[in-house]
PDB file of C-alpha atoms and ligand atoms in Angstrom:
ATOM      1  CA  MET A   1      -9.975  95.324 100.997  1.00 50.00           C
ATOM      2  CA  THR A   2     -13.521  96.125  99.914  1.00 60.00           C
ATOM      3  CA  GLU A   3     -12.800  99.476  98.347  1.00 75.00           C
ATOM      4  CA  GLU A   4     -13.044  99.657  94.571  1.00 95.00           C
ATOM      5  CA  VAL A   5      -9.739  98.928  92.859  1.00 97.00           C
ATOM      6  CA  VAL A   6     -10.619 101.039  89.819  1.00 98.00           C
ATOM      7  CA  LEU A   7     -12.618 104.297  89.773  1.00 98.00           C
ATOM      8  CA  TYR A   8     -14.535 105.647  86.792  1.00 98.00           C
ATOM      9  CA  GLU A   9     -15.531 109.251  86.273  1.00 98.00           C
ATOM     10  CA  ARG A  10     -16.799 111.184  83.257  1.00 98.00           C
ATOM     11  CA  ASN A  11     -16.345 114.902  82.921  1.00 98.00           C
ATOM     12  CA  GLY A  12     -17.724 116.194  79.615  1.00 97.00           C
ATOM     13  CA  PRO A  13     -16.064 114.241  76.788  1.00 98.00           C
ATOM     14  CA  VAL A  14     -13.323 112.848  79.040  1.00 98.00           C
ATOM     15  CA  ALA A  15     -13.589 109.598  80.996  1.00 98.00           C
ATOM     16  CA  THR A  16     -10.972 109.097  83.680  1.00 98.00           C
ATOM     17  CA  VAL A  17     -10.150 105.542  84.699  1.00 98.00           C
ATOM     18  CA  THR A  18      -8.172 105.545  87.948  1.00 98.00           C
ATOM     19  CA  MET A  19      -6.254 102.658  89.462  1.00 98.00           C
ATOM     20  CA  ASN A  20      -7.130 102.777  93.132  1.00 98.00           C
ATOM     21  CA  ARG A  21      -4.765 100.749  95.293  1.00 97.00           C
ATOM     22  CA  PRO A  22      -2.657 103.695  96.497  1.00 97.00           C
ATOM     23  CA  ARG A  23      -1.521 101.827  99.606  1.00 96.00           C
ATOM     24  CA  TYR A  24       0.272  99.397  97.293  1.00 96.00           C
ATOM     25  CA  ARG A  25       1.356 102.035  94.782  1.00 97.00           C
ATOM     26  CA  ASN A  26      -1.390 100.680  92.509  1.00 97.00           C
ATOM     27  CA  ALA A  27       0.214  97.273  92.091  1.00 96.00           C
ATOM     28  CA  GLN A  28      -1.832  95.491  89.453  1.00 96.00           C
ATOM     29  CA  ASN A  29      -3.536  92.281  90.552  1.00 96.00           C
ATOM     30  CA  SER A  30      -6.054  90.407  88.416  1.00 96.00           C
ATOM     31  CA  VAL A  31      -9.039  92.038  90.112  1.00 96.00           C
ATOM     32  CA  MET A  32      -7.655  95.368  88.978  1.00 97.00           C
ATOM     33  CA  THR A  33      -6.941  94.044  85.483  1.00 97.00           C
ATOM     34  CA  TYR A  34     -10.534  93.010  84.937  1.00 97.00           C
ATOM     35  CA  ALA A  35     -11.863  96.175  86.582  1.00 98.00           C
ATOM     36  CA  LEU A  36      -9.698  98.234  84.211  1.00 98.00           C
ATOM     37  CA  ASP A  37     -11.037  96.234  81.285  1.00 98.00           C
ATOM     38  CA  ALA A  38     -14.636  96.833  82.388  1.00 98.00           C
ATOM     39  CA  ALA A  39     -13.971 100.563  82.803  1.00 98.00           C
ATOM     40  CA  PHE A  40     -12.408 100.831  79.348  1.00 98.00           C
ATOM     41  CA  GLU A  41     -15.339  98.946  77.856  1.00 98.00           C
ATOM     42  CA  ARG A  42     -17.733 101.348  79.547  1.00 98.00           C
ATOM     43  CA  ALA A  43     -15.860 104.327  78.076  1.00 98.00           C
ATOM     44  CA  VAL A  44     -15.799 102.779  74.603  1.00 98.00           C
ATOM     45  CA  ASN A  45     -19.565 102.187  74.707  1.00 98.00           C
ATOM     46  CA  ASP A  46     -20.407 105.680  75.979  1.00 98.00           C
ATOM     47  CA  ASN A  47     -20.981 107.971  72.988  1.00 98.00           C
ATOM     48  CA  GLU A  48     -20.395 110.996  75.216  1.00 98.00           C
ATOM     49  CA  VAL A  49     -16.790 109.923  75.783  1.00 98.00           C
ATOM     50  CA  SER A  50     -14.214 111.093  73.226  1.00 98.00           C
ATOM     51  CA  VAL A  51     -10.985 110.675  75.165  1.00 98.00           C
ATOM     52  CA  ILE A  52      -9.983 108.325  77.997  1.00 98.00           C
ATOM     53  CA  VAL A  53      -7.442 109.183  80.695  1.00 98.00           C
ATOM     54  CA  LEU A  54      -5.671 106.420  82.625  1.00 98.00           C
ATOM     55  CA  ALA A  55      -4.552 107.590  86.064  1.00 98.00           C
ATOM     56  CA  GLY A  56      -3.219 106.217  89.329  1.00 98.00           C
ATOM     57  CA  ALA A  57      -4.568 107.351  92.717  1.00 98.00           C
ATOM     58  CA  GLY A  58      -2.092 108.642  95.271  1.00 98.00           C
ATOM     59  CA  ASP A  59       1.583 109.471  94.904  1.00 98.00           C
ATOM     60  CA  HIS A  60       2.397 106.883  92.239  1.00 98.00           C
ATOM     61  CA  PHE A  61       1.003 105.772  88.888  1.00 98.00           C
ATOM     62  CA  SER A  62       1.867 102.077  89.291  1.00 98.00           C
ATOM     63  CA  ALA A  63       4.554  99.988  90.926  1.00 96.00           C
ATOM     64  CA  GLY A  64       3.884  97.173  88.434  1.00 95.00           C
ATOM     65  CA  HIS A  65       2.377  93.737  88.699  1.00 95.00           C
ATOM     66  CA  ASP A  66       1.313  92.598  92.124  1.00 93.00           C
ATOM     67  CA  ILE A  67       4.045  90.224  93.281  1.00 92.00           C
ATOM     68  CA  GLY A  68       3.416  90.401  96.999  1.00 90.00           C
ATOM     69  CA  THR A  69       0.501  92.418  98.420  1.00 92.00           C
ATOM     70  CA  PRO A  70      -2.236  90.776 100.520  1.00 93.00           C
ATOM     71  CA  GLY A  71      -4.529  91.155  97.478  1.00 93.00           C
ATOM     72  CA  ARG A  72      -2.344  89.084  95.175  1.00 93.00           C
ATOM     73  CA  ASP A  73      -4.716  86.773  93.314  1.00 93.00           C
ATOM     74  CA  VAL A  74      -2.676  84.728  90.831  1.00 92.00           C
ATOM     75  CA  ASP A  75      -4.502  81.539  91.802  1.00 90.00           C
ATOM     76  CA  VAL A  76      -8.005  82.895  91.220  1.00 92.00           C
ATOM     77  CA  SER A  77     -10.097  82.151  88.107  1.00 93.00           C
ATOM     78  CA  TYR A  78     -11.677  85.039  86.230  1.00 93.00           C
ATOM     79  CA  GLU A  79     -13.785  85.044  83.105  1.00 93.00           C
ATOM     80  CA  ARG A  80     -11.204  85.455  80.360  1.00 94.00           C
ATOM     81  CA  LYS A  81     -11.464  88.435  78.017  1.00 95.00           C
ATOM     82  CA  ALA A  82      -8.251  88.812  76.067  1.00 96.00           C
ATOM     83  CA  VAL A  83      -7.394  85.427  74.546  1.00 96.00           C
ATOM     84  CA  LEU A  84      -9.161  82.182  73.781  1.00 96.00           C
ATOM     85  CA  TRP A  85      -7.183  79.773  75.934  1.00 96.00           C
ATOM     86  CA  TRP A  86      -7.878  77.521  78.899  1.00 96.00           C
ATOM     87  CA  ASP A  87      -7.866  78.687  82.498  1.00 96.00           C
ATOM     88  CA  HIS A  88      -4.462  78.685  84.192  1.00 96.00           C
ATOM     89  CA  VAL A  89      -5.622  77.811  87.691  1.00 96.00           C
ATOM     90  CA  ASP A  90      -5.719  74.018  87.489  1.00 95.00           C
ATOM     91  CA  LYS A  91      -2.551  73.787  85.372  1.00 97.00           C
ATOM     92  CA  ALA A  92       1.116  73.523  86.377  1.00 96.00           C
ATOM     93  CA  GLY A  93       4.492  74.868  85.270  1.00 96.00           C
ATOM     94  CA  SER A  94       4.759  76.614  81.909  1.00 96.00           C
ATOM     95  CA  ASP A  95       1.270  75.435  80.999  1.00 97.00           C
ATOM     96  CA  GLN A  96      -0.027  77.596  83.838  1.00 97.00           C
ATOM     97  CA  ARG A  97       2.265  80.586  83.386  1.00 97.00           C
ATOM     98  CA  PHE A  98       1.823  80.792  79.632  1.00 98.00           C
ATOM     99  CA  ALA A  99      -1.987  80.657  79.948  1.00 97.00           C
ATOM    100  CA  ARG A 100      -2.080  83.286  82.680  1.00 97.00           C
ATOM    101  CA  GLU A 101       0.396  85.742  81.180  1.00 97.00           C
ATOM    102  CA  SER A 102      -1.082  85.390  77.673  1.00 98.00           C
ATOM    103  CA  GLU A 103      -4.387  86.519  79.128  1.00 97.00           C
ATOM    104  CA  VAL A 104      -3.746  89.078  81.848  1.00 97.00           C
ATOM    105  CA  TYR A 105      -0.504  90.616  80.593  1.00 97.00           C
ATOM    106  CA  LEU A 106       0.248  90.379  76.881  1.00 98.00           C
ATOM    107  CA  GLY A 107      -3.323  89.762  75.720  1.00 98.00           C
ATOM    108  CA  MET A 108      -4.895  92.446  77.895  1.00 98.00           C
ATOM    109  CA  CYS A 109      -2.302  95.023  76.933  1.00 98.00           C
ATOM    110  CA  ARG A 110      -2.866  94.321  73.259  1.00 98.00           C
ATOM    111  CA  ARG A 111      -6.620  94.543  73.758  1.00 98.00           C
ATOM    112  CA  TRP A 112      -6.273  97.923  75.493  1.00 98.00           C
ATOM    113  CA  ARG A 113      -3.887  99.248  72.870  1.00 98.00           C
ATOM    114  CA  GLU A 114      -6.690  98.740  70.361  1.00 98.00           C
ATOM    115  CA  ILE A 115      -9.311 100.743  72.275  1.00 98.00           C
ATOM    116  CA  PRO A 116     -10.852 102.791  69.429  1.00 98.00           C
ATOM    117  CA  LYS A 117     -10.656 106.086  71.334  1.00 98.00           C
ATOM    118  CA  PRO A 118      -7.533 108.057  72.266  1.00 98.00           C
ATOM    119  CA  VAL A 119      -6.151 107.115  75.673  1.00 99.00           C
ATOM    120  CA  ILE A 120      -3.822 109.413  77.632  1.00 99.00           C
ATOM    121  CA  ALA A 121      -1.679 108.090  80.479  1.00 99.00           C
ATOM    122  CA  MET A 122      -1.375 110.646  83.289  1.00 98.00           C
ATOM    123  CA  VAL A 123       1.755 109.583  85.151  1.00 98.00           C
ATOM    124  CA  GLN A 124       3.140 110.761  88.484  1.00 98.00           C
ATOM    125  CA  GLY A 125       5.665 109.103  90.799  1.00 98.00           C
ATOM    126  CA  ALA A 126       6.597 105.488  90.128  1.00 98.00           C
ATOM    127  CA  CYS A 127       5.857 103.816  86.814  1.00 98.00           C
ATOM    128  CA  ILE A 128       7.721 100.542  87.125  1.00 98.00           C
ATOM    129  CA  ALA A 129       7.777  97.312  85.068  1.00 97.00           C
ATOM    130  CA  GLY A 130       4.097  96.311  84.657  1.00 97.00           C
ATOM    131  CA  GLY A 131       3.317 100.010  85.185  1.00 98.00           C
ATOM    132  CA  LEU A 132       5.303 100.773  82.034  1.00 98.00           C
ATOM    133  CA  MET A 133       3.116  98.305  80.138  1.00 98.00           C
ATOM    134  CA  LEU A 134       0.020 100.246  81.182  1.00 98.00           C
ATOM    135  CA  ALA A 135       1.515 103.596  80.173  1.00 98.00           C
ATOM    136  CA  TRP A 136       2.801 102.192  76.868  1.00 98.00           C
ATOM    137  CA  VAL A 137      -0.568 100.890  75.696  1.00 98.00           C
ATOM    138  CA  CYS A 138      -1.858 104.449  75.960  1.00 98.00           C
ATOM    139  CA  ASP A 139      -1.575 106.664  72.881  1.00 98.00           C
ATOM    140  CA  LEU A 140      -0.103 109.659  74.674  1.00 98.00           C
ATOM    141  CA  ILE A 141       1.812 109.953  77.931  1.00 98.00           C
ATOM    142  CA  VAL A 142       1.817 113.112  80.042  1.00 98.00           C
ATOM    143  CA  ALA A 143       4.164 112.876  83.022  1.00 98.00           C
ATOM    144  CA  SER A 144       4.806 115.085  86.013  1.00 98.00           C
ATOM    145  CA  ASP A 145       8.413 116.126  86.487  1.00 98.00           C
ATOM    146  CA  ASP A 146       8.708 113.835  89.544  1.00 98.00           C
ATOM    147  CA  ALA A 147       7.681 110.734  87.573  1.00 98.00           C
ATOM    148  CA  PHE A 148      10.240 107.957  87.224  1.00 98.00           C
ATOM    149  CA  PHE A 149      10.292 104.833  85.147  1.00 98.00           C
ATOM    150  CA  ALA A 150      12.131 101.503  85.202  1.00 98.00           C
ATOM    151  CA  ASP A 151      11.987  97.939  83.971  1.00 98.00           C
ATOM    152  CA  PRO A 152      14.173  96.082  86.476  1.00 97.00           C
ATOM    153  CA  VAL A 153      13.022  92.521  85.731  1.00 96.00           C
ATOM    154  CA  VAL A 154      16.353  91.577  84.128  1.00 97.00           C
ATOM    155  CA  ARG A 155      17.413  91.224  87.795  1.00 96.00           C
ATOM    156  CA  MET A 156      15.145  88.181  87.820  1.00 96.00           C
ATOM    157  CA  GLY A 157      16.970  86.913  84.739  1.00 97.00           C
ATOM    158  CA  ILE A 158      13.958  87.809  82.578  1.00 98.00           C
ATOM    159  CA  PRO A 159      14.377  89.912  79.400  1.00 98.00           C
ATOM    160  CA  GLY A 160      11.915  92.666  80.289  1.00 98.00           C
ATOM    161  CA  VAL A 161       8.191  92.792  80.979  1.00 98.00           C
ATOM    162  CA  GLU A 162       5.668  90.727  78.995  1.00 98.00           C
ATOM    163  CA  TYR A 163       4.519  93.561  76.715  1.00 98.00           C
ATOM    164  CA  PHE A 164       7.941  93.994  75.094  1.00 98.00           C
ATOM    165  CA  ALA A 165       7.486  97.388  73.437  1.00 98.00           C
ATOM    166  CA  HIS A 166      10.873  98.690  74.653  1.00 98.00           C
ATOM    167  CA  PRO A 167      12.719  98.866  71.296  1.00 98.00           C
ATOM    168  CA  TRP A 168       9.747 100.547  69.598  1.00 98.00           C
ATOM    169  CA  VAL A 169       8.882 103.123  72.253  1.00 97.00           C
ATOM    170  CA  LEU A 170      12.451 103.930  73.346  1.00 98.00           C
ATOM    171  CA  GLY A 171      14.637 103.015  70.403  1.00 97.00           C
ATOM    172  CA  PRO A 172      17.061 100.085  70.658  1.00 97.00           C
ATOM    173  CA  ARG A 173      19.938 101.947  72.329  1.00 98.00           C
ATOM    174  CA  ALA A 174      17.865 103.399  75.161  1.00 98.00           C
ATOM    175  CA  ALA A 175      15.967 100.116  75.479  1.00 98.00           C
ATOM    176  CA  LYS A 176      19.220  98.265  76.095  1.00 98.00           C
ATOM    177  CA  GLU A 177      20.400 100.880  78.583  1.00 98.00           C
ATOM    178  CA  ILE A 178      17.293 100.721  80.748  1.00 98.00           C
ATOM    179  CA  LEU A 179      17.132  96.921  80.563  1.00 98.00           C
ATOM    180  CA  PHE A 180      20.854  96.229  81.093  1.00 98.00           C
ATOM    181  CA  THR A 181      21.010  98.510  84.146  1.00 98.00           C
ATOM    182  CA  GLY A 182      17.469  98.223  85.491  1.00 97.00           C
ATOM    183  CA  ASP A 183      17.993 101.819  86.628  1.00 97.00           C
ATOM    184  CA  ARG A 184      15.261 104.365  87.017  1.00 97.00           C
ATOM    185  CA  PHE A 185      14.996 107.006  84.322  1.00 98.00           C
ATOM    186  CA  THR A 186      13.395 110.397  84.736  1.00 98.00           C
ATOM    187  CA  ALA A 187      10.402 111.870  82.931  1.00 98.00           C
ATOM    188  CA  GLN A 188      12.804 114.292  81.264  1.00 98.00           C
ATOM    189  CA  ARG A 189      14.913 111.450  79.824  1.00 98.00           C
ATOM    190  CA  ALA A 190      11.740 109.639  78.734  1.00 98.00           C
ATOM    191  CA  TYR A 191      10.744 112.852  76.969  1.00 98.00           C
ATOM    192  CA  GLU A 192      14.129 113.097  75.230  1.00 98.00           C
ATOM    193  CA  TRP A 193      13.793 109.502  74.031  1.00 98.00           C
ATOM    194  CA  GLY A 194      10.335 110.234  72.614  1.00 98.00           C
ATOM    195  CA  MET A 195       8.512 107.980  75.078  1.00 98.00           C
ATOM    196  CA  VAL A 196       6.612 110.822  76.753  1.00 98.00           C
ATOM    197  CA  ASN A 197       4.674 113.684  75.101  1.00 98.00           C
ATOM    198  CA  ARG A 198       4.781 116.321  77.859  1.00 98.00           C
ATOM    199  CA  VAL A 199       6.575 116.813  81.178  1.00 98.00           C
ATOM    200  CA  VAL A 200       4.942 119.307  83.528  1.00 98.00           C
ATOM    201  CA  PRO A 201       5.107 120.246  87.215  1.00 98.00           C
ATOM    202  CA  ARG A 202       3.037 117.929  89.385  1.00 98.00           C
ATOM    203  CA  ALA A 203       0.564 120.711  90.220  1.00 98.00           C
ATOM    204  CA  GLU A 204      -0.171 121.229  86.513  1.00 98.00           C
ATOM    205  CA  LEU A 205      -0.529 117.557  85.567  1.00 98.00           C
ATOM    206  CA  ARG A 206      -4.325 117.276  85.629  1.00 98.00           C
ATOM    207  CA  ASP A 207      -4.916 120.620  83.883  1.00 98.00           C
ATOM    208  CA  THR A 208      -2.420 119.784  81.160  1.00 98.00           C
ATOM    209  CA  VAL A 209      -4.081 116.436  80.499  1.00 98.00           C
ATOM    210  CA  ASP A 210      -7.542 118.025  80.482  1.00 98.00           C
ATOM    211  CA  ALA A 211      -6.485 120.709  78.004  1.00 98.00           C
ATOM    212  CA  PHE A 212      -4.870 118.065  75.786  1.00 97.00           C
ATOM    213  CA  ALA A 213      -7.987 115.884  75.956  1.00 98.00           C
ATOM    214  CA  ALA A 214     -10.324 118.803  75.240  1.00 97.00           C
ATOM    215  CA  ARG A 215      -8.302 119.695  72.154  1.00 98.00           C
ATOM    216  CA  ILE A 216      -8.387 116.100  70.851  1.00 98.00           C
ATOM    217  CA  ALA A 217     -12.111 115.756  71.666  1.00 98.00           C
ATOM    218  CA  GLN A 218     -12.869 118.330  68.965  1.00 98.00           C
ATOM    219  CA  MET A 219     -11.829 115.854  66.279  1.00 98.00           C
ATOM    220  CA  PRO A 220     -14.405 113.478  64.781  1.00 98.00           C
ATOM    221  CA  ALA A 221     -14.548 110.193  66.674  1.00 98.00           C
ATOM    222  CA  PHE A 222     -14.308 107.937  63.636  1.00 98.00           C
ATOM    223  CA  GLY A 223     -11.381 109.958  62.270  1.00 98.00           C
ATOM    224  CA  LEU A 224      -9.542 109.542  65.573  1.00 98.00           C
ATOM    225  CA  ALA A 225     -10.257 105.798  65.643  1.00 98.00           C
ATOM    226  CA  LEU A 226      -8.937 105.353  62.101  1.00 98.00           C
ATOM    227  CA  THR A 227      -5.883 107.490  62.807  1.00 98.00           C
ATOM    228  CA  LYS A 228      -5.078 105.496  65.937  1.00 98.00           C
ATOM    229  CA  LYS A 229      -5.410 102.297  63.952  1.00 98.00           C
ATOM    230  CA  ALA A 230      -3.213 103.722  61.194  1.00 98.00           C
ATOM    231  CA  VAL A 231      -0.341 104.486  63.574  1.00 98.00           C
ATOM    232  CA  ASN A 232      -0.745 101.183  65.420  1.00 98.00           C
ATOM    233  CA  GLN A 233      -0.695  99.288  62.140  1.00 98.00           C
ATOM    234  CA  ALA A 234       2.452 101.150  61.129  1.00 98.00           C
ATOM    235  CA  GLU A 235       4.117 100.153  64.424  1.00 98.00           C
ATOM    236  CA  ASP A 236       3.128  96.548  63.815  1.00 98.00           C
ATOM    237  CA  GLN A 237       4.510  96.728  60.297  1.00 98.00           C
ATOM    238  CA  MET A 238       7.748  97.895  61.928  1.00 97.00           C
ATOM    239  CA  GLY A 239       7.727  94.540  63.651  1.00 98.00           C
ATOM    240  CA  MET A 240       6.239  95.360  67.030  1.00 98.00           C
ATOM    241  CA  ARG A 241       3.575  92.675  67.142  1.00 98.00           C
ATOM    242  CA  SER A 242       5.666  89.832  65.748  1.00 98.00           C
ATOM    243  CA  GLY A 243       8.687  91.019  67.769  1.00 98.00           C
ATOM    244  CA  MET A 244       6.660  90.875  70.952  1.00 98.00           C
ATOM    245  CA  ASP A 245       5.470  87.367  70.132  1.00 98.00           C
ATOM    246  CA  SER A 246       9.037  86.166  69.708  1.00 98.00           C
ATOM    247  CA  VAL A 247      10.183  87.841  72.930  1.00 98.00           C
ATOM    248  CA  PHE A 248       7.228  86.370  74.815  1.00 98.00           C
ATOM    249  CA  GLY A 249       8.814  82.979  74.112  1.00 98.00           C
ATOM    250  CA  LEU A 250      12.147  84.168  75.564  1.00 98.00           C
ATOM    251  CA  HIS A 251      10.276  85.596  78.550  1.00 98.00           C
ATOM    252  CA  HIS A 252       8.740  82.204  79.252  1.00 98.00           C
ATOM    253  CA  LEU A 253      12.042  80.431  78.701  1.00 98.00           C
ATOM    254  CA  ALA A 254      13.409  82.670  81.496  1.00 98.00           C
ATOM    255  CA  HIS A 255      10.479  81.936  83.813  1.00 98.00           C
ATOM    256  CA  ALA A 256      10.912  78.196  83.194  1.00 98.00           C
ATOM    257  CA  HIS A 257      14.672  78.391  83.753  1.00 98.00           C
ATOM    258  CA  ASN A 258      14.102  80.186  87.057  1.00 97.00           C
ATOM    259  CA  ALA A 259      11.567  77.572  88.127  1.00 97.00           C
ATOM    260  CA  GLU A 260      14.083  74.856  87.271  1.00 97.00           C
ATOM    261  CA  VAL A 261      17.172  76.258  89.009  1.00 97.00           C
ATOM    262  CA  SER A 262      15.881  78.589  91.736  1.00 96.00           C
ATOM    263  CA  LYS A 263      13.090  78.964  94.281  1.00 94.00           C
ATOM    264  CA  ASP A 264      10.386  80.036  91.822  1.00 94.00           C
ATOM    265  CA  SER A 265       9.765  81.467  88.356  1.00 95.00           C
ATOM    266  CA  LEU A 266      10.762  84.946  89.603  1.00 95.00           C
ATOM    267  CA  ALA A 267      14.181  83.687  90.779  1.00 95.00           C
ATOM    268  CA  GLY A 268      13.022  84.003  94.375  1.00 93.00           C
ATOM    269  CA  MET A 269      12.700  87.784  94.127  1.00 92.00           C
ATOM    270  CA  ASP A 270       9.697  89.393  95.792  1.00 86.00           C
ATOM    271  CA  ALA A 271       8.647  93.048  95.759  1.00 83.00           C
ATOM    272  CA  LYS A 272      10.922  93.852  98.712  1.00 84.00           C
ATOM    273  CA  ALA A 273      13.971  92.236  97.109  1.00 87.00           C
ATOM    274  CA  MET A 274      13.311  94.088  93.851  1.00 85.00           C
ATOM    275  CA  ARG A 275      12.931  97.399  95.693  1.00 79.00           C
ATOM    276  CA  GLY A 276      16.100  96.762  97.681  1.00 73.00           C
ATOM    277  CA  ALA A 277      18.075  96.018  94.528  1.00 73.00           C
ATOM    278  CA  SER A 278      16.806  99.144  92.806  1.00 65.00           C
ATOM    279  CA  GLU A 279      17.916 101.346  95.695  1.00 59.00           C
ATOM    280  CA  LYS A 280      21.518 100.084  95.616  1.00 51.00           C
TER     281      LYS A 280
HETATM  282 ZN1  LIG B   1       6.131  86.951  83.226  1.00 78.75          ZN
END
């Protein structure tokens, strides 16, 4: 339990930020969220760093939000970084959920999307639900050919994960397919839909990312920052930011409905139940 949940390493102009809970397929708890934020901040402030790589230790990139490991810490207070709102811990119901998810999910993802340096997601194995959010906030995604993706939270009666980029990163038709079925999709399909930049054999994943990063690192830093902002602004002008805000309301309607009619805001589904359903 004492091992670091996020590792940081710089190699030349490339900083690699690695989620390090491999035993739990890098399920993201709040400790990890704030450790990721600190690592990104370190990379932003280091003038030697031109490109950031987000990685997951072990066989899988990320199984998503932590909904059931021994390190689950939803009731712990942390110093808030993403939004100016009150702490969730001493609140109840939607007041609590909205505060918490605005901060650690939607707010954090938006904050990371605006990191002024290029970020490459290096994805192997599972990239599920909250894992997709982490990959999507990155500018580029390089996946190994054994990577698989899914957003199965419609099984909980919830219209997708909190960072609702699906229609923008997949296109509306593919977005509906992956949400309506909850099924896994392969790196190759993600590539065909334009969600992923490169698909390579697992053994070539790191080298491919390093070559990509080295190429990008030759560009001027300010030019890259402006270019990233330009594309992000264009996405937002295509409705991504305001669309996400409107869907966040639907997301919380679903959580509240679950809390009203079932065992909890996740419709009584834990990690095991979600895994079981996805294997049917
Ligand atoms: Zn939620």
